[in-house]
Amino acid sequence: MSSTGIMGVGFHSSFLRRHPLDTAIDKVAAAGYDAIELNAEGLHVHVSPGLSGEERKRLKLRAADAGLAISAVAAHANMVEPDTERRRDNLAYVLGCIDLAADVGAPVAHLLSGNLSPGVPSDDAWAWLVQGVARCIERGQATGVRVGFEPVVNQFVCNVAGLWELMRTLEPLTLYVNFDPSHYQVHGDDPVAAVRTFGARTVHVHVKDAMGTPGNFQFPPLGQGDVDFQGVIAALNETKYQGFLSVEHEADAFGYVETEEAVLRDSLRFVRRLLGSHS
């Protein structure tokens, strides 16, 4: 481990979407990780607000029995959906994920903007986003969960400037950051400088590599892209980051074929070597 406040290495459950969550927990624990990040996005969700109170208690104990912390809940839904009813449902889903994070002991729930639909005025989308994120922050304050935001390639908020503007607009509410260097890399931002820009607002970190431009990009296996991870870790140490580094493997979506065992093993080795060089 690093000599600073990094708490350990986690793994995002989205890559293990083919398996029930119990199996994913076992695989992540067996590979030697310290934490698991729970996927609540997409068709193959591992958790959702529909989990009963008993299921939430069981999940919290199940992860603890496996020796894993739950680092975060990925509470992703389109916050700038133009249809009023669907946008209201999406907000309710994210709010429910924040409650879920509190119940399973995850200190962070993170969200994103979603894609801007053609023909939707940016000012309207911005107003919807600010209102929705404010509701999420307030729910997080009530439940003890820090709400982080993740800019995503080609979404309405996709880069450092967009997130910084959102954070300033929401003041005096505090919006935290789920830091994913891959999206900044693709949009031409310097991920190392971005760490320093957000400073103590960063509460959860994805470890994901990237290459290319918004019109033609990939998220390859760790070490095969352009992200300066050495610089990112050094900057996290400088800013006294205290939280987990969560591997988010999406290389399979770009044609990289590896077994689950190889991804789990090699990703952990990559991050541990990275931390070892900064100990």
PDB file of C-alpha atoms in Angstrom, residues 6 23 34 65 67 72 76 122 128 146 176 189 248:
ATOM      1  CA  ILE A   6      -5.118   5.416   0.010  1.00  0.00           C
ATOM      2  CA  THR A  23     -20.339 -14.819  -7.090  1.00  0.00           C
ATOM      3  CA  ASP A  34      -9.727  -4.901  -0.538  1.00  0.00           C
ATOM      4  CA  ASP A  65     -17.546 -11.820   5.669  1.00  0.00           C
ATOM      5  CA  GLY A  67     -13.157  -9.375   3.765  1.00  0.00           C
ATOM      6  CA  ALA A  72     -19.136   3.013  -3.612  1.00  0.00           C
ATOM      7  CA  HIS A  76     -25.941   6.233 -12.805  1.00  0.00           C
ATOM      8  CA  SER A 122     -28.378  23.399 -23.089  1.00  0.00           C
ATOM      9  CA  TRP A 128     -32.509  20.052 -14.768  1.00  0.00           C
ATOM     10  CA  ARG A 146     -20.876  11.626   0.026  1.00  0.00           C
ATOM     11  CA  TYR A 176     -17.700  15.640  -4.482  1.00  0.00           C
ATOM     12  CA  ASP A 189      -7.655  17.340 -20.086  1.00  0.00           C
ATOM     13  CA  GLU A 248     -13.121  -0.320 -13.701  1.00  0.00           C
TER      14      GLU A 248
END
